[in-house]
Amino acid sequence: MIGEMAEILEPGILKGVASSTINKLVRAGFTTIEAVAVTPAREIAEVAVMGKDTALKVCRLARMHVDPGFIPALEVLAMRMNMIKCTTGSNELDRILGGGVETGAITELIGEFGSGKTQICFTLSATAQLPIEEGGLGGNVCAIDTEGTFMPERIKQIAEQKGMDPDKVLERILVARAYNSEHQYILISSLPEICNKNGIKLVIVDSMIGHFRGEYIGRGNLAERQQKLGRCLSKLLRVAEAFNLAVVLTNQVLATPDTVYGDPNKPTGGHVMAHACTHRVFLRKGRQNTRLARVIDSPSLPEERIRFAITAAGIEDVEE
Ligand code: GTP
Ligand code: MG
């Protein structure tokens, strides 16, 4: 299923499910099989107003349809070969990412304020639209902005510098402002349908954690916060896999003053965030417009620190 368009949910497509049930799902906004597959049964029962058992059955069938479970390793290889990588604009940053930001996975940009997270997202919003031969993903972009920092003027400038038609580039980016964590969850839940309809190849959430940190304060609320964050992340991962698209999230750091060894700045979001994200890129401010980047905890990439620059064209290599 990876790399193919999502299948429209219509009567008869899920064996043994009544047409009336399918119609209920479609009316509730579940227009593709993927949308059902990535939603918990509990939520389906609630939103589409149906019995828990029916929801569970529909959900299980949809998941089997999208993801049959065990598959031959040869198919895994085929999926990996379908994977494409998007250039960040910096060859050095691409190199430590193993060629760029990859599809079918979540890439997390971690760093303090001004470290370049949003600038990387802006640059990717343009480069993702380039044809695959030119280092892009040949698709459209969907951005969830939680902090009100989405700046179309800046993306326009980046596109111009790259010789792309700036208005066309902006036309191919769908943006939504998330006003709180609940709204963010709703937007993330709507991604299967949005991505299916709009040929999305890059999903950005800038920032992933901001609202969660702001709303769930104190130890007593931590478990609930982490559970909700985890639900958002698993939906994002399913979307990345089902549509073979790239997901890029930003995350801030928290100073841990009692650190004896290593960097005292730790990514927020704890284990839930660490486990969900396939690639974690740690960013730091360098001299002038330069920034330092390091890929941390990667199963396949060596840990190496590189420098890149923030310029009019977005992200670029540092000129020596
Ligand atoms: P927070 O969202 O606050 O956590 O920070 P961030 O990591 O998202 O920082 P961001 O990506 O917004 O980086 C901001 C920095 O990018 C600024 O301090 C500038 O140095 C640089 N920058 C922003 N816009 C431009 C621009 O148009 N031209 C150039 N050359 N640099 C820019
Ligand atoms: Mg930012």
XYZ file of C-alpha atoms in Angstrom, residues 9-320:
312
model
C -14.113 4.131 1.450
C -17.253 2.899 -0.313
C -19.834 0.163 0.231
C -18.507 -3.316 -0.528
C -14.827 -2.528 -0.079
C -14.611 -3.963 3.451
C -16.016 -7.502 3.351
C -18.850 -8.111 5.788
C -19.493 -4.475 6.635
C -23.017 -3.186 5.909
C -23.416 -0.334 3.439
C -25.252 1.663 6.093
C -22.177 1.464 8.343
C -19.895 2.596 5.518
C -22.227 5.492 4.762
C -22.159 6.537 8.416
C -18.360 6.558 8.332
C -18.208 8.590 5.141
C -20.710 11.102 6.531
C -18.530 11.440 9.648
C -15.572 12.354 7.434
C -13.840 8.968 7.085
C -13.643 9.072 3.313
C -10.666 6.741 2.890
C -9.771 3.321 4.283
C -6.562 4.874 5.662
C -8.555 7.392 7.673
C -10.379 4.539 9.427
C -7.185 2.524 9.838
C -5.309 5.270 11.673
C -8.157 6.159 14.055
C -8.738 4.312 17.353
C -11.986 2.262 17.365
C -13.202 4.149 20.424
C -13.020 7.410 18.509
C -14.712 5.948 15.434
C -17.613 4.736 17.590
C -18.001 8.198 19.035
C -17.597 10.305 15.906
C -19.549 8.092 13.490
C -22.130 7.170 16.163
C -21.989 3.389 16.063
C -21.649 0.508 18.500
C -18.194 -0.235 19.924
C -18.174 -3.743 18.413
C -19.019 -2.456 14.950
C -16.334 0.209 15.217
C -13.787 -2.359 16.352
C -14.642 -4.657 13.432
C -14.480 -1.853 10.875
C -11.221 -0.640 12.324
C -9.613 -4.070 12.282
C -10.684 -4.709 8.696
C -9.420 -1.311 7.563
C -6.069 -1.916 9.247
C -5.757 -5.305 7.603
C -6.574 -3.690 4.306
C -3.902 -1.035 4.723
C -1.371 -3.074 6.629
C -1.670 -6.863 6.453
C 0.861 -7.334 9.232
C 3.666 -9.694 8.286
C 5.057 -9.123 4.842
C 7.957 -10.695 2.962
C 11.284 -8.923 3.468
C 11.403 -8.437 -0.282
C 8.378 -6.173 0.052
C 10.058 -4.265 2.851
C 12.953 -3.720 0.487
C 10.549 -2.525 -2.224
C 9.048 -0.064 0.261
C 12.486 1.178 1.239
C 13.243 1.664 -2.434
C 10.085 3.738 -2.754
C 11.435 5.992 -0.054
C 12.542 9.369 -1.361
C 14.648 12.050 0.263
C 14.115 15.765 0.238
C 16.991 18.201 0.144
C 17.221 20.746 2.952
C 19.167 23.130 0.716
C 22.426 22.297 2.523
C 24.527 19.422 1.163
C 26.169 19.000 4.545
C 22.856 18.739 6.400
C 21.550 16.366 3.712
C 24.659 14.244 4.138
C 24.282 13.697 7.890
C 20.613 12.884 7.273
C 21.689 10.144 4.885
C 20.694 12.121 1.777
C 17.929 14.408 3.056
C 14.637 14.280 4.920
C 13.153 10.879 4.134
C 9.602 9.775 3.401
C 7.857 7.104 5.472
C 9.433 8.489 8.636
C 9.288 11.321 11.158
C 12.218 13.730 11.314
C 12.434 15.876 14.431
C 14.247 19.219 14.545
C 15.315 20.021 18.099
C 16.844 23.260 19.316
C 16.605 26.445 21.349
C 14.913 29.611 20.029
C 16.554 30.990 16.907
C 18.409 27.746 16.182
C 16.838 27.512 12.723
C 14.024 24.984 13.124
C 11.392 27.135 11.455
C 13.818 28.265 8.744
C 14.508 24.617 7.850
C 10.743 23.983 7.681
C 10.281 26.978 5.359
C 13.075 25.815 3.077
C 11.667 22.274 2.948
C 8.218 23.718 2.102
C 9.776 24.948 -1.137
C 12.264 22.154 -1.900
C 9.674 19.389 -1.309
C 7.831 20.729 -4.359
C 10.827 20.239 -6.644
C 10.753 17.177 -8.904
C 12.416 14.072 -7.445
C 15.281 14.397 -9.967
C 16.063 17.807 -8.492
C 16.163 16.618 -4.898
C 12.516 17.261 -4.036
C 9.567 14.996 -3.311
C 7.518 16.185 -6.287
C 4.512 16.915 -4.109
C 2.578 19.440 -2.076
C 3.010 20.520 1.520
C 0.740 20.655 4.542
C 1.842 22.729 7.529
C 0.369 22.841 11.035
C 1.463 26.058 12.712
C 1.006 26.061 16.475
C 2.906 29.234 17.318
C 1.768 31.664 14.652
C 5.245 31.775 13.138
C 4.293 30.671 9.618
C 5.615 33.405 7.321
C 4.538 33.178 3.660
C 6.660 36.225 2.756
C 9.791 34.395 3.853
C 8.887 31.266 1.868
C 8.255 33.517 -1.129
C 11.756 34.935 -0.774
C 13.269 31.434 -0.483
C 11.345 30.256 -3.565
C 12.472 33.286 -5.593
C 16.087 32.710 -4.610
C 15.768 29.125 -5.796
C 14.318 30.198 -9.136
C 10.882 28.749 -8.351
C 7.613 30.571 -9.083
C 6.861 32.032 -5.616
C 3.080 32.246 -6.007
C 2.885 28.680 -7.283
C 4.985 27.529 -4.336
C 2.638 29.240 -1.859
C -0.387 27.859 -3.671
C 0.898 24.340 -3.051
C 1.268 24.778 0.717
C -1.832 24.179 2.852
C -1.547 25.823 6.255
C -3.608 25.503 9.402
C -3.099 27.340 12.651
C -3.635 25.066 15.678
C -4.974 27.063 18.605
C -4.564 24.441 21.332
C -3.531 20.809 21.721
C -7.073 19.540 21.135
C -7.276 21.508 17.890
C -3.837 20.223 16.928
C -5.099 16.665 17.461
C -8.122 17.327 15.252
C -5.919 18.734 12.495
C -3.565 15.757 12.690
C -6.548 13.395 12.579
C -7.720 15.036 9.368
C -4.396 14.423 7.613
C -5.259 11.108 5.898
C -8.033 12.810 3.963
C -6.096 16.050 3.330
C -3.013 14.173 2.143
C -5.063 11.912 -0.078
C -6.942 14.753 -1.736
C -4.046 17.145 -2.162
C -1.049 15.055 -3.168
C 0.823 15.981 0.004
C 4.423 14.738 0.247
C 5.568 16.747 3.258
C 3.730 17.355 6.534
C 5.180 19.910 8.962
C 4.164 20.437 12.591
C 5.947 23.528 13.995
C 6.018 23.082 16.953
C 4.804 19.646 18.014
C 5.014 20.162 21.772
C 4.341 23.867 22.461
C 0.644 23.557 23.297
C 1.108 20.342 25.249
C 3.736 21.930 27.457
C 1.665 25.044 27.965
C -1.565 23.252 28.832
C -0.453 20.325 30.957
C 1.518 21.856 33.761
C 2.776 19.886 36.748
C 3.693 16.259 37.348
C 0.101 15.214 37.973
C -0.837 15.927 34.362
C 2.216 14.417 32.766
C 0.781 10.969 32.073
C -2.275 12.382 30.344
C -0.172 14.787 28.322
C 2.188 12.059 27.184
C -0.707 9.801 26.242
C -2.276 12.471 24.069
C 1.053 13.405 22.540
C 1.653 9.733 21.789
C -1.685 9.480 20.025
C -0.796 12.452 17.802
C 2.594 10.980 17.002
C 1.304 7.535 16.106
C -1.198 9.115 13.724
C 1.595 11.086 12.103
C 3.730 7.970 11.705
C 0.839 6.042 10.150
C 0.279 8.884 7.684
C 3.998 8.976 6.839
C 3.973 5.248 6.117
C 0.605 4.960 4.408
C 1.236 7.840 2.000
C 5.020 7.502 1.761
C 5.423 11.121 2.757
C 7.883 12.960 4.983
C 6.825 14.280 8.387
C 8.937 17.018 9.974
C 8.317 18.130 13.565
C 10.008 20.778 15.646
C 10.775 20.475 19.335
C 12.370 22.755 21.881
C 14.971 21.997 24.500
C 14.728 22.149 28.229
C 17.731 23.130 30.317
C 18.601 20.468 32.893
C 21.045 22.298 35.190
C 21.987 19.161 37.135
C 23.653 17.591 34.065
C 27.271 16.699 34.809
C 28.309 15.264 31.450
C 27.100 16.149 27.971
C 24.709 18.821 26.765
C 22.490 20.219 29.552
C 19.805 21.002 26.958
C 17.482 18.041 26.525
C 14.659 17.674 23.978
C 11.178 18.011 25.506
C 8.490 15.374 25.103
C 10.338 12.597 26.887
C 10.389 8.979 25.760
C 7.153 9.275 23.797
C 8.745 11.807 21.468
C 12.097 10.012 21.373
C 10.527 6.711 20.320
C 8.163 8.098 17.704
C 10.753 10.076 15.796
C 12.922 8.137 13.370
C 15.559 10.829 12.962
C 16.364 13.468 15.566
C 18.401 16.495 14.512
C 19.905 18.620 17.252
C 20.482 22.287 16.285
C 22.600 24.933 17.958
C 23.457 28.532 17.238
C 26.900 29.157 15.802
C 28.770 32.262 14.756
C 26.760 34.918 12.849
C 24.241 33.261 10.573
C 25.699 29.770 10.947
C 24.140 26.915 12.858
C 25.453 23.568 14.057
C 23.540 20.354 13.412
C 23.998 16.836 14.735
C 21.849 13.752 14.208
C 21.260 12.056 17.564
C 20.135 8.517 18.499
C 19.965 7.366 14.887
C 19.898 3.615 14.246
C 21.680 4.056 10.918
C 23.458 7.416 10.778
C 26.822 8.309 12.316
C 26.848 11.097 14.886
C 28.709 13.976 13.304
C 28.412 17.712 13.793
C 28.170 19.929 10.689
C 27.616 23.613 10.007
C 25.028 25.204 7.765
C 23.989 28.803 7.088
C 20.675 30.649 7.158
C 20.599 32.929 4.120
C 18.105 34.635 1.827
C 17.694 31.256 0.091
C 16.774 29.585 3.393
C 19.191 26.860 4.438
C 22.512 26.525 2.612
C 26.059 25.257 3.111
C 28.458 27.623 4.824
C 30.680 29.368 2.300
C 34.290 28.709 3.247
